[in-house]
């Protein structure tokens, strides 16, 4: 008998789903472009069993991977758990064995030393495999079509890092996957590395260095010559684990940094550069980065105050919901400078936003188009309560050439999930294509996968693939062509 905690983490919009299944030929409203042939994979946290602790947090749920296979105007749906080592051990036991988020001291003794990863943060196809990722563990390999799990990989024994990030980038010039790890040598170690994986799935090289403090390292950006990291004091320590505090806490007394690492075989810890942000701040997901002469531009949403209520202020200060709103911002640093000062900080929008995305063919290069979720403050939410629904209520396309923002709001009972860009087949023009994102109606309890003309999102979806259930709030996902899936005709 499963009894989930009767609290906001598991009720209302966050009621667990736990459903694995297939729908052949989804019900469609409108017209899914017949030219599209590929799949959108995305993942959400969804505990297999009731958690060991009532106050378990959303980021600790087991990864549930959804695939929307799009072909000839039709969409087939498939959903499976990422069968992590944790999932398998708990499945065998018929109950949860792993305790609080990233705190091994709270686990059942029978699972001591096992990987705690949930593979719940991002899914991306590379080298013919689906990589399912959680930043505290190695990369989990799944079949991109059947969604069967084969297990964690160390890339043929060549990558000995204990962790693998959840936000790798594909360099469009080389097809290499650019990725990093933190706490690379085990929990609570300062070790980090940046590495690249070839289109064939081989580790090419790795650059090792050390972090300034023990903190969450979630996303990053690439440029032609550098990997660029936002390092913010969302910190952890052994004391926090021993005291059963939330794994991370935000320390507003420490600096926020921009860390620049050369993308070069043979580079080492002595080659990294640290630039100190003018004032402590919270940094979110990365939109893009690129070089401009000796300068590096790094675009990401930034908030004045901590944005994570579940990783509270280390002083016990209450959560500040307005200070925690982030705004897309450009950090610029100059590699020709000798010091650690920033070149400039420029706010790029007046509207709160997060979950920034681009036309990934422009990753690491100067770019014109961005998409993100934004907070249209003129609209209000009228569904059951939930942590993600009252803000970030709309989809936004931003044209950096004209400054124009086009916005679409899904309706008063709806939430919206991270968008992904699909290039129009045969076109190489930046921004020419479609956007997909999930829209969840929290009153009707259905989710629709919505398709938009990428630069005209304000016109609303051109098609909806309609699910008979509502998916749980997810994190990240990506589009892959049929060729990448290995199923091209
Ligand atoms: C994030 C999400 C995570 C995590 C660490 O959005 C950071 C940031 C879904 O899990 O473990
Ligand atoms: Fe993320």
Short mmCIF file of C-alpha atoms and ligand atoms in Angstrom, two decimals:
data_model
loop_
_atom_site.label_atom_id
_atom_site.label_comp_id
_atom_site.label_asym_id
_atom_site.label_seq_id
_atom_site.Cartn_x
_atom_site.Cartn_y
_atom_site.Cartn_z
CA UNK A 1 0.00 0.00 0.00
CA UNK A 2 1.60 3.23 -1.13
CA UNK A 3 1.04 6.29 1.03
CA UNK A 4 2.70 9.37 -0.32
CA UNK A 5 3.24 12.34 1.99
CA UNK A 6 0.23 14.61 2.32
CA UNK A 7 2.16 17.79 1.57
CA UNK A 8 2.69 20.12 -1.41
CA UNK A 9 5.61 18.03 -2.71
CA UNK A 10 3.28 15.15 -3.56
CA UNK A 11 -0.20 16.64 -3.88
CA UNK A 12 -1.92 19.26 -6.07
CA UNK A 13 0.06 19.84 -9.25
CA UNK A 14 2.80 17.53 -7.98
CA UNK A 15 0.71 14.38 -7.48
CA UNK A 16 2.92 11.42 -8.49
CA UNK A 17 2.22 9.83 -11.89
CA UNK A 18 4.40 6.64 -11.94
CA UNK A 19 2.81 5.49 -15.18
CA UNK A 20 4.81 3.61 -17.83
CA UNK A 21 3.20 2.90 -21.16
CA UNK A 22 2.75 3.42 -24.86
CA UNK A 23 0.24 5.27 -26.98
CA UNK A 24 0.39 4.52 -30.67
CA UNK A 25 -0.84 7.42 -32.82
CA UNK A 26 -1.80 10.14 -30.35
CA UNK A 27 -4.92 12.21 -30.75
CA UNK A 28 -3.91 15.41 -32.59
CA UNK A 29 -5.55 18.80 -32.71
CA UNK A 30 -4.34 20.98 -35.59
CA UNK A 31 -1.57 19.68 -37.83
CA UNK A 32 1.80 18.35 -36.80
CA UNK A 33 4.21 19.29 -39.63
CA UNK A 34 4.46 16.22 -41.86
CA UNK A 35 8.10 17.08 -42.65
CA UNK A 36 9.19 16.32 -39.07
CA UNK A 37 10.80 12.94 -38.43
CA UNK A 38 12.39 12.46 -35.04
CA UNK A 39 11.66 12.39 -31.34
CA UNK A 40 11.34 14.75 -28.40
CA UNK A 41 12.66 13.13 -25.21
CA UNK A 42 12.11 14.75 -21.82
CA UNK A 43 12.24 13.66 -18.17
CA UNK A 44 10.48 14.39 -14.88
CA UNK A 45 11.11 13.26 -11.27
CA UNK A 46 8.51 10.69 -10.17
CA UNK A 47 9.24 8.50 -7.09
CA UNK A 48 8.84 4.78 -7.78
CA UNK A 49 7.82 4.25 -4.15
CA UNK A 50 6.70 6.56 -1.38
CA UNK A 51 9.82 8.37 -0.16
CA UNK A 52 11.64 7.34 3.03
CA UNK A 53 11.12 10.85 4.43
CA UNK A 54 7.94 12.93 4.33
CA UNK A 55 9.89 16.09 3.49
CA UNK A 56 11.66 14.49 0.52
CA UNK A 57 12.08 17.06 -2.19
CA UNK A 58 11.05 17.21 -5.83
CA UNK A 59 14.62 16.97 -7.19
CA UNK A 60 14.94 13.52 -5.57
CA UNK A 61 12.25 11.72 -7.61
CA UNK A 62 13.17 8.81 -9.90
CA UNK A 63 13.65 9.81 -13.54
CA UNK A 64 10.61 9.12 -15.71
CA UNK A 65 11.53 9.49 -19.37
CA UNK A 66 8.93 10.39 -21.99
CA UNK A 67 9.43 10.06 -25.75
CA UNK A 68 7.24 11.73 -28.36
CA UNK A 69 8.13 10.06 -31.65
CA UNK A 70 7.03 12.37 -34.46
CA UNK A 71 6.70 11.05 -38.03
CA UNK A 72 4.47 11.81 -41.04
CA UNK A 73 2.22 14.12 -39.02
CA UNK A 74 1.67 11.46 -36.34
CA UNK A 75 3.00 11.27 -32.79
CA UNK A 76 3.59 8.08 -30.79
CA UNK A 77 4.15 8.32 -27.05
CA UNK A 78 6.27 6.09 -24.84
CA UNK A 79 7.13 6.51 -21.17
CA UNK A 80 9.51 4.45 -19.03
CA UNK A 81 11.42 4.80 -15.81
CA UNK A 82 15.15 5.28 -16.14
CA UNK A 83 16.24 2.06 -14.45
CA UNK A 84 19.07 3.47 -12.39
CA UNK A 85 20.91 1.25 -9.90
CA UNK A 86 18.75 2.97 -7.25
CA UNK A 87 15.55 2.14 -9.12
CA UNK A 88 16.55 -1.54 -9.48
CA UNK A 89 17.58 -1.97 -5.84
CA UNK A 90 14.35 -0.37 -4.63
CA UNK A 91 12.25 -2.27 -7.16
CA UNK A 92 13.66 -5.55 -5.81
CA UNK A 93 12.99 -4.47 -2.22
CA UNK A 94 9.52 -3.15 -3.03
CA UNK A 95 10.21 0.07 -1.13
CA UNK A 96 12.48 3.11 -0.92
CA UNK A 97 16.00 2.46 0.36
CA UNK A 98 17.64 5.79 -0.44
CA UNK A 99 16.86 8.71 1.86
CA UNK A 100 17.14 12.47 1.46
CA UNK A 101 18.36 14.23 -1.67
CA UNK A 102 22.12 13.56 -1.97
CA UNK A 103 22.50 12.59 1.69
CA UNK A 104 23.87 9.04 1.87
CA UNK A 105 23.83 9.25 5.70
CA UNK A 106 20.04 8.91 5.51
CA UNK A 107 20.04 5.68 3.44
CA UNK A 108 19.14 2.13 4.41
CA UNK A 109 22.45 0.42 5.33
CA UNK A 110 21.83 -2.23 2.65
CA UNK A 111 22.62 0.28 -0.12
CA UNK A 112 25.83 1.77 1.31
CA UNK A 113 28.24 2.71 -1.48
CA UNK A 114 25.72 2.35 -4.30
CA UNK A 115 25.14 5.10 -6.85
CA UNK A 116 22.32 7.30 -5.58
CA UNK A 117 21.52 8.86 -8.98
CA UNK A 118 17.96 9.24 -10.20
CA UNK A 119 18.66 10.23 -13.86
CA UNK A 120 15.85 12.78 -13.47
CA UNK A 121 17.30 15.98 -14.90
CA UNK A 122 17.97 15.77 -18.63
CA UNK A 123 17.85 13.31 -21.55
CA UNK A 124 19.79 13.76 -24.78
CA UNK A 125 20.66 11.48 -27.71
CA UNK A 126 24.36 11.20 -28.53
CA UNK A 127 26.35 8.49 -30.34
CA UNK A 128 23.17 6.47 -30.92
CA UNK A 129 22.31 6.30 -27.20
CA UNK A 130 19.95 8.19 -24.94
CA UNK A 131 21.97 9.74 -22.11
CA UNK A 132 19.84 10.13 -18.94
CA UNK A 133 21.58 12.42 -16.50
CA UNK A 134 21.74 13.49 -12.87
CA UNK A 135 24.69 15.60 -11.79
CA UNK A 136 25.55 13.47 -8.71
CA UNK A 137 26.24 10.23 -10.65
CA UNK A 138 27.64 8.83 -13.90
CA UNK A 139 25.75 9.00 -17.19
CA UNK A 140 22.98 6.40 -17.57
CA UNK A 141 22.54 4.85 -21.01
CA UNK A 142 19.11 4.07 -22.43
CA UNK A 143 17.93 2.95 -25.84
CA UNK A 144 16.65 6.09 -27.63
CA UNK A 145 13.76 4.17 -29.25
CA UNK A 146 12.67 1.46 -26.78
CA UNK A 147 13.73 3.43 -23.66
CA UNK A 148 15.27 0.27 -22.20
CA UNK A 149 18.08 1.02 -19.76
CA UNK A 150 21.46 -0.64 -20.17
CA UNK A 151 23.17 1.01 -17.18
CA UNK A 152 25.81 3.55 -16.17
CA UNK A 153 28.73 4.09 -18.50
CA UNK A 154 32.38 5.05 -17.94
CA UNK A 155 32.91 5.47 -21.69
CA UNK A 156 34.83 2.26 -22.15
CA UNK A 157 36.80 2.73 -18.95
CA UNK A 158 38.20 6.07 -20.12
CA UNK A 159 36.15 8.43 -17.89
CA UNK A 160 36.90 7.72 -14.23
CA UNK A 161 34.86 10.65 -12.89
CA UNK A 162 32.23 9.66 -10.34
CA UNK A 163 29.76 12.17 -11.78
CA UNK A 164 28.52 13.57 -15.09
CA UNK A 165 26.64 16.85 -15.50
CA UNK A 166 23.01 17.13 -16.60
CA UNK A 167 23.60 19.96 -19.10
CA UNK A 168 26.01 18.81 -21.81
CA UNK A 169 26.17 20.82 -25.05
CA UNK A 170 26.81 19.58 -28.58
CA UNK A 171 29.42 21.70 -30.39
CA UNK A 172 27.78 22.21 -33.79
CA UNK A 173 31.19 22.55 -35.49
CA UNK A 174 32.56 19.18 -34.37
CA UNK A 175 29.51 17.22 -33.21
CA UNK A 176 31.38 16.58 -29.95
CA UNK A 177 29.43 16.44 -26.74
CA UNK A 178 30.93 19.01 -24.34
CA UNK A 179 30.32 18.11 -20.71
CA UNK A 180 31.70 18.48 -17.21
CA UNK A 181 31.61 16.92 -13.80
CA UNK A 182 31.82 18.32 -10.27
CA UNK A 183 32.55 16.40 -7.11
CA UNK A 184 34.29 14.30 -9.76
CA UNK A 185 36.26 12.29 -7.20
CA UNK A 186 33.27 11.55 -5.00
CA UNK A 187 30.76 13.32 -2.75
CA UNK A 188 31.95 16.63 -1.24
CA UNK A 189 35.20 16.80 -3.24
CA UNK A 190 36.22 20.10 -4.86
CA UNK A 191 37.38 18.34 -8.03
CA UNK A 192 35.89 19.25 -11.37
CA UNK A 193 36.59 18.33 -14.96
CA UNK A 194 35.63 19.47 -18.42
CA UNK A 195 35.66 16.85 -21.19
CA UNK A 196 34.49 16.14 -24.73
CA UNK A 197 32.94 13.01 -26.16
CA UNK A 198 33.17 12.37 -29.90
CA UNK A 199 30.12 11.71 -32.10
CA UNK A 200 31.08 8.03 -31.78
CA UNK A 201 30.86 8.17 -28.00
CA UNK A 202 34.63 8.13 -27.25
CA UNK A 203 36.15 10.32 -24.56
CA UNK A 204 38.56 12.65 -26.43
CA UNK A 205 40.20 14.61 -23.62
CA UNK A 206 39.65 15.92 -20.13
CA UNK A 207 40.76 19.08 -18.29
CA UNK A 208 40.92 18.78 -14.49
CA UNK A 209 40.68 21.69 -12.04
CA UNK A 210 39.26 22.60 -8.63
CA UNK A 211 36.29 24.63 -7.50
CA UNK A 212 36.47 27.63 -5.11
CA UNK A 213 33.83 26.21 -2.78
CA UNK A 214 31.54 23.13 -2.58
CA UNK A 215 28.49 24.23 -4.50
CA UNK A 216 25.87 23.16 -6.99
CA UNK A 217 27.35 23.28 -10.50
CA UNK A 218 24.31 22.83 -12.66
CA UNK A 219 24.75 24.25 -16.17
CA UNK A 220 27.48 25.90 -18.27
CA UNK A 221 28.16 27.37 -21.68
CA UNK A 222 30.63 26.75 -24.49
CA UNK A 223 32.37 29.13 -26.86
CA UNK A 224 34.75 28.15 -29.67
CA UNK A 225 37.74 28.06 -27.31
CA UNK A 226 36.32 27.96 -23.78
CA UNK A 227 33.93 26.30 -21.38
CA UNK A 228 32.27 28.98 -19.23
CA UNK A 229 30.77 28.30 -15.80
CA UNK A 230 28.58 30.29 -13.44
CA UNK A 231 29.73 29.44 -9.92
CA UNK A 232 27.32 30.55 -7.21
CA UNK A 233 27.36 29.94 -3.44
CA UNK A 234 24.54 27.41 -3.33
CA UNK A 235 26.79 25.46 -1.00
CA UNK A 236 26.98 22.20 0.88
CA UNK A 237 29.17 20.60 3.54
CA UNK A 238 29.56 17.43 5.59
CA UNK A 239 28.08 19.32 8.57
CA UNK A 240 24.90 19.98 6.62
CA UNK A 241 24.59 16.25 5.85
CA UNK A 242 25.29 15.25 9.44
CA UNK A 243 22.68 17.70 10.69
CA UNK A 244 20.11 16.43 8.13
CA UNK A 245 19.77 19.91 6.69
CA UNK A 246 18.73 20.36 3.04
CA UNK A 247 21.77 19.34 0.96
CA UNK A 248 22.35 22.87 -0.37
CA UNK A 249 21.93 26.25 1.30
CA UNK A 250 22.52 29.68 -0.21
CA UNK A 251 25.28 31.86 1.26
CA UNK A 252 24.77 35.50 0.26
CA UNK A 253 28.07 36.48 1.92
CA UNK A 254 30.23 34.68 -0.66
CA UNK A 255 31.09 35.92 -4.16
CA UNK A 256 29.52 34.60 -7.34
CA UNK A 257 32.07 33.78 -10.06
CA UNK A 258 32.45 33.31 -13.78
CA UNK A 259 34.95 30.49 -14.37
CA UNK A 260 36.59 30.12 -17.80
CA UNK A 261 38.28 26.84 -18.78
CA UNK A 262 40.16 26.34 -22.06
CA UNK A 263 38.69 23.72 -24.38
CA UNK A 264 42.07 22.28 -25.23
CA UNK A 265 43.63 18.84 -24.79
CA UNK A 266 46.52 19.20 -22.35
CA UNK A 267 45.06 22.22 -20.52
CA UNK A 268 45.16 21.93 -16.74
CA UNK A 269 44.21 23.61 -13.46
CA UNK A 270 46.76 26.39 -14.05
CA UNK A 271 44.98 27.50 -17.23
CA UNK A 272 41.58 28.36 -15.75
CA UNK A 273 40.50 31.99 -15.11
CA UNK A 274 38.21 33.22 -12.33
CA UNK A 275 36.23 36.47 -12.71
CA UNK A 276 34.36 37.83 -9.70
CA UNK A 277 30.81 39.01 -10.36
CA UNK A 278 30.04 42.52 -9.11
CA UNK A 279 27.96 41.44 -6.13
CA UNK A 280 26.64 38.14 -4.93
CA UNK A 281 23.76 36.80 -7.02
CA UNK A 282 21.85 33.65 -7.97
CA UNK A 283 22.56 32.25 -11.43
CA UNK A 284 20.23 29.96 -13.37
CA UNK A 285 20.29 27.97 -16.60
CA UNK A 286 22.49 29.04 -19.48
CA UNK A 287 21.08 30.36 -22.73
CA UNK A 288 24.34 30.60 -24.70
CA UNK A 289 27.87 31.97 -24.71
CA UNK A 290 30.20 33.19 -27.45
CA UNK A 291 33.47 34.99 -28.09
CA UNK A 292 33.78 38.51 -29.42
CA UNK A 293 37.49 39.28 -29.92
CA UNK A 294 39.11 38.73 -26.55
CA UNK A 295 35.75 39.05 -24.77
CA UNK A 296 33.35 36.32 -23.77
CA UNK A 297 29.61 36.96 -23.56
CA UNK A 298 27.70 34.60 -21.28
CA UNK A 299 23.89 34.87 -21.28
CA UNK A 300 21.87 33.47 -18.40
CA UNK A 301 18.99 34.36 -16.07
CA UNK A 302 20.21 35.98 -12.86
CA UNK A 303 18.36 36.82 -9.64
CA UNK A 304 19.47 39.17 -6.87
CA UNK A 305 18.48 36.58 -4.27
CA UNK A 306 18.34 32.79 -3.96
CA UNK A 307 15.69 31.27 -6.27
CA UNK A 308 15.45 27.86 -4.54
CA UNK A 309 13.10 27.91 -1.49
CA UNK A 310 13.97 24.24 -0.84
CA UNK A 311 17.69 25.14 -0.54
CA UNK A 312 17.23 27.95 2.04
CA UNK A 313 19.48 30.79 3.10
CA UNK A 314 22.32 29.55 5.34
CA UNK A 315 21.52 32.27 7.91
CA UNK A 316 17.92 31.13 8.19
CA UNK A 317 16.66 34.30 6.47
CA UNK A 318 13.20 33.73 4.97
CA UNK A 319 12.79 33.08 1.25
CA UNK A 320 12.37 36.28 -0.78
CA UNK A 321 10.06 35.42 -3.73
CA UNK A 322 10.54 38.76 -5.50
CA UNK A 323 14.34 38.84 -5.05
CA UNK A 324 14.37 35.24 -6.31
CA UNK A 325 12.91 36.17 -9.73
CA UNK A 326 15.57 35.89 -12.42
CA UNK A 327 16.09 38.03 -15.54
CA UNK A 328 18.07 37.09 -18.62
CA UNK A 329 21.41 38.86 -18.25
CA UNK A 330 24.66 39.10 -20.22
CA UNK A 331 27.89 38.65 -18.32
CA UNK A 332 30.93 39.85 -20.26
CA UNK A 333 34.51 39.08 -19.26
CA UNK A 334 37.69 40.01 -21.12
CA UNK A 335 40.39 37.35 -21.45
CA UNK A 336 42.88 40.13 -22.31
CA UNK A 337 42.49 41.59 -18.82
CA UNK A 338 44.88 40.58 -16.06
CA UNK A 339 42.59 40.90 -13.06
CA UNK A 340 39.44 39.19 -11.93
CA UNK A 341 37.03 42.06 -12.69
CA UNK A 342 34.06 41.63 -14.99
CA UNK A 343 33.93 43.69 -18.17
CA UNK A 344 30.17 44.34 -17.84
CA UNK A 345 26.79 43.04 -16.72
CA UNK A 346 23.78 43.85 -18.93
CA UNK A 347 20.18 42.99 -18.22
CA UNK A 348 18.62 41.72 -21.46
CA UNK A 349 14.93 41.71 -20.52
CA UNK A 350 12.47 43.38 -18.18
CA UNK A 351 10.41 40.24 -17.60
CA UNK A 352 11.30 37.40 -15.18
CA UNK A 353 12.30 34.25 -17.04
CA UNK A 354 13.99 30.85 -16.81
CA UNK A 355 14.49 27.68 -18.90
CA UNK A 356 16.28 29.52 -21.73
CA UNK A 357 16.83 27.64 -25.00
CA UNK A 358 18.36 28.37 -28.39
CA UNK A 359 18.60 26.91 -31.87
CA UNK A 360 21.30 24.47 -30.75
CA UNK A 361 23.07 24.72 -34.12
CA UNK A 362 24.30 28.06 -32.75
CA UNK A 363 25.63 26.80 -29.42
CA UNK A 364 28.86 28.63 -28.61
CA UNK A 365 28.38 31.14 -31.43
CA UNK A 366 26.91 34.60 -31.83
CA UNK A 367 23.16 34.09 -32.08
CA UNK A 368 19.94 35.96 -32.70
CA UNK A 369 17.07 33.86 -31.33
CA UNK A 370 16.22 32.66 -27.85
CA UNK A 371 13.20 31.03 -26.23
CA UNK A 372 12.33 30.75 -22.56
CA UNK A 373 9.54 30.55 -20.08
CA UNK A 374 8.55 33.97 -18.82
CA UNK A 375 6.33 35.51 -16.16
CA UNK A 376 3.51 37.56 -17.67
CA UNK A 377 2.47 39.42 -14.52
CA UNK A 378 -0.82 40.53 -16.13
CA UNK A 379 -2.06 36.92 -16.07
CA UNK A 380 -3.11 34.94 -13.03
CA UNK A 381 -3.20 31.23 -12.32
CA UNK A 382 -6.47 29.60 -11.22
CA UNK A 383 -5.67 25.95 -10.61
CA UNK A 384 -4.59 23.85 -7.63
CA UNK A 385 -1.45 25.15 -5.90
CA UNK A 386 2.00 24.14 -7.05
CA UNK A 387 5.53 25.45 -6.94
CA UNK A 388 6.01 26.13 -10.66
CA UNK A 389 2.63 27.42 -11.83
CA UNK A 390 2.23 30.91 -10.39
CA UNK A 391 5.33 32.28 -12.16
CA UNK A 392 6.88 31.34 -15.53
CA UNK A 393 3.36 31.12 -16.94
CA UNK A 394 4.13 31.88 -20.60
CA UNK A 395 6.32 30.94 -23.55
CA UNK A 396 8.56 33.69 -24.94
CA UNK A 397 10.54 34.09 -28.15
CA UNK A 398 13.20 36.78 -27.99
CA UNK A 399 14.77 38.28 -31.11
CA UNK A 400 18.09 39.77 -30.01
CA UNK A 401 18.45 41.64 -33.32
CA UNK A 402 15.25 43.67 -32.87
CA UNK A 403 14.82 43.28 -29.10
CA UNK A 404 11.27 42.10 -29.71
CA UNK A 405 9.67 39.56 -27.35
CA UNK A 406 6.70 37.50 -28.49
CA UNK A 407 4.66 35.82 -25.77
CA UNK A 408 2.03 33.10 -25.54
CA UNK A 409 0.02 32.33 -22.40
CA UNK A 410 -1.56 28.86 -22.17
CA UNK A 411 -4.57 29.79 -19.99
CA UNK A 412 -5.49 30.29 -16.35
CA UNK A 413 -5.56 26.61 -15.36
CA UNK A 414 -2.31 25.68 -17.16
CA UNK A 415 1.36 25.32 -16.46
CA UNK A 416 4.02 25.16 -19.13
CA UNK A 417 7.26 23.17 -19.32
CA UNK A 418 10.66 23.89 -20.86
CA UNK A 419 10.59 24.51 -24.63
CA UNK A 420 12.86 22.80 -27.18
CA UNK A 421 13.74 23.96 -30.69
CA UNK A 422 13.30 21.74 -33.78
CA UNK A 423 15.14 22.88 -36.93
CA UNK A 424 13.01 22.88 -40.07
CA UNK A 425 14.29 19.93 -42.17
CA UNK A 426 16.50 21.18 -44.99
CA UNK A 427 16.91 24.70 -43.60
CA UNK A 428 20.06 26.01 -41.94
CA UNK A 429 18.73 29.50 -41.12
CA UNK A 430 18.92 30.22 -37.40
CA UNK A 431 15.48 30.08 -35.78
CA UNK A 432 13.79 28.55 -38.82
CA UNK A 433 11.78 25.69 -37.37
CA UNK A 434 9.43 24.81 -34.58
CA UNK A 435 9.18 24.92 -30.81
CA UNK A 436 7.71 22.08 -28.78
CA UNK A 437 6.71 22.26 -25.16
CA UNK A 438 4.32 20.53 -22.81
CA UNK A 439 1.29 22.41 -21.53
CA UNK A 440 -0.32 20.89 -18.44
CA UNK A 441 -3.92 21.71 -17.60
CA UNK A 442 -4.03 21.27 -13.82
CA UNK A 443 -7.83 21.34 -13.66
CA UNK A 444 -8.70 19.06 -16.60
CA UNK A 445 -5.61 16.97 -15.68
CA UNK A 446 -4.34 16.52 -19.22
CA UNK A 447 -1.04 17.43 -20.85
CA UNK A 448 -0.70 18.47 -24.49
CA UNK A 449 2.58 18.49 -26.40
CA UNK A 450 2.23 21.80 -28.24
CA UNK A 451 3.99 22.67 -31.53
CA UNK A 452 4.65 26.30 -32.52
CA UNK A 453 6.22 28.15 -35.43
CA UNK A 454 9.44 29.03 -33.64
CA UNK A 455 9.52 32.77 -34.34
CA UNK A 456 5.73 33.23 -34.04
CA UNK A 457 4.93 31.62 -30.69
CA UNK A 458 2.48 34.46 -29.96
CA UNK A 459 0.13 32.97 -32.57
CA UNK A 460 -0.32 29.92 -30.34
CA UNK A 461 0.21 26.23 -31.10
CA UNK A 462 -0.18 24.98 -34.68
CA UNK A 463 -0.79 21.52 -33.25
CA UNK A 464 -1.39 19.74 -29.97
CA UNK A 465 -0.64 16.05 -29.38
CA UNK A 466 -3.09 15.26 -26.59
CA UNK A 467 -2.32 12.91 -23.71
CA UNK A 468 -5.13 11.26 -21.71
CA UNK A 469 -3.17 11.99 -18.51
CA UNK A 470 -1.20 14.89 -17.09
CA UNK A 471 2.56 14.49 -16.96
CA UNK A 472 4.36 15.63 -13.86
CA UNK A 473 6.35 18.85 -13.89
CA UNK A 474 9.61 18.01 -15.66
CA UNK A 475 13.06 19.44 -16.09
CA UNK A 476 14.73 19.16 -19.48
CA UNK A 477 14.42 17.57 -22.89
CA UNK A 478 15.76 17.64 -26.42
CA UNK A 479 14.78 16.96 -30.01
CA UNK A 480 16.62 14.34 -32.10
CA UNK A 481 16.23 13.64 -35.81
CA UNK A 482 15.39 10.14 -37.07
CA UNK A 483 18.98 9.95 -38.28
CA UNK A 484 20.30 10.53 -34.76
CA UNK A 485 17.83 7.92 -33.47
CA UNK A 486 19.18 5.44 -36.00
CA UNK A 487 15.76 4.91 -37.56
CA UNK A 488 15.99 7.11 -40.69
CA UNK A 489 14.42 5.53 -43.76
C1 LIG B 1 18.73 21.19 -10.45
C2 LIG B 1 17.89 20.10 -10.64
C3 LIG B 1 18.19 18.90 -10.04
C4 LIG B 1 19.33 18.77 -9.28
C5 LIG B 1 20.18 19.86 -9.12
O1 LIG B 1 17.47 22.81 -11.61
C6 LIG B 1 19.88 21.06 -9.72
C7 LIG B 1 18.47 22.50 -11.01
C8 LIG B 1 16.30 17.75 -10.93
O2 LIG B 1 17.42 17.77 -10.11
O3 LIG B 1 19.60 17.61 -8.67
FE1 LIG B 2 18.66 22.15 -15.33
#
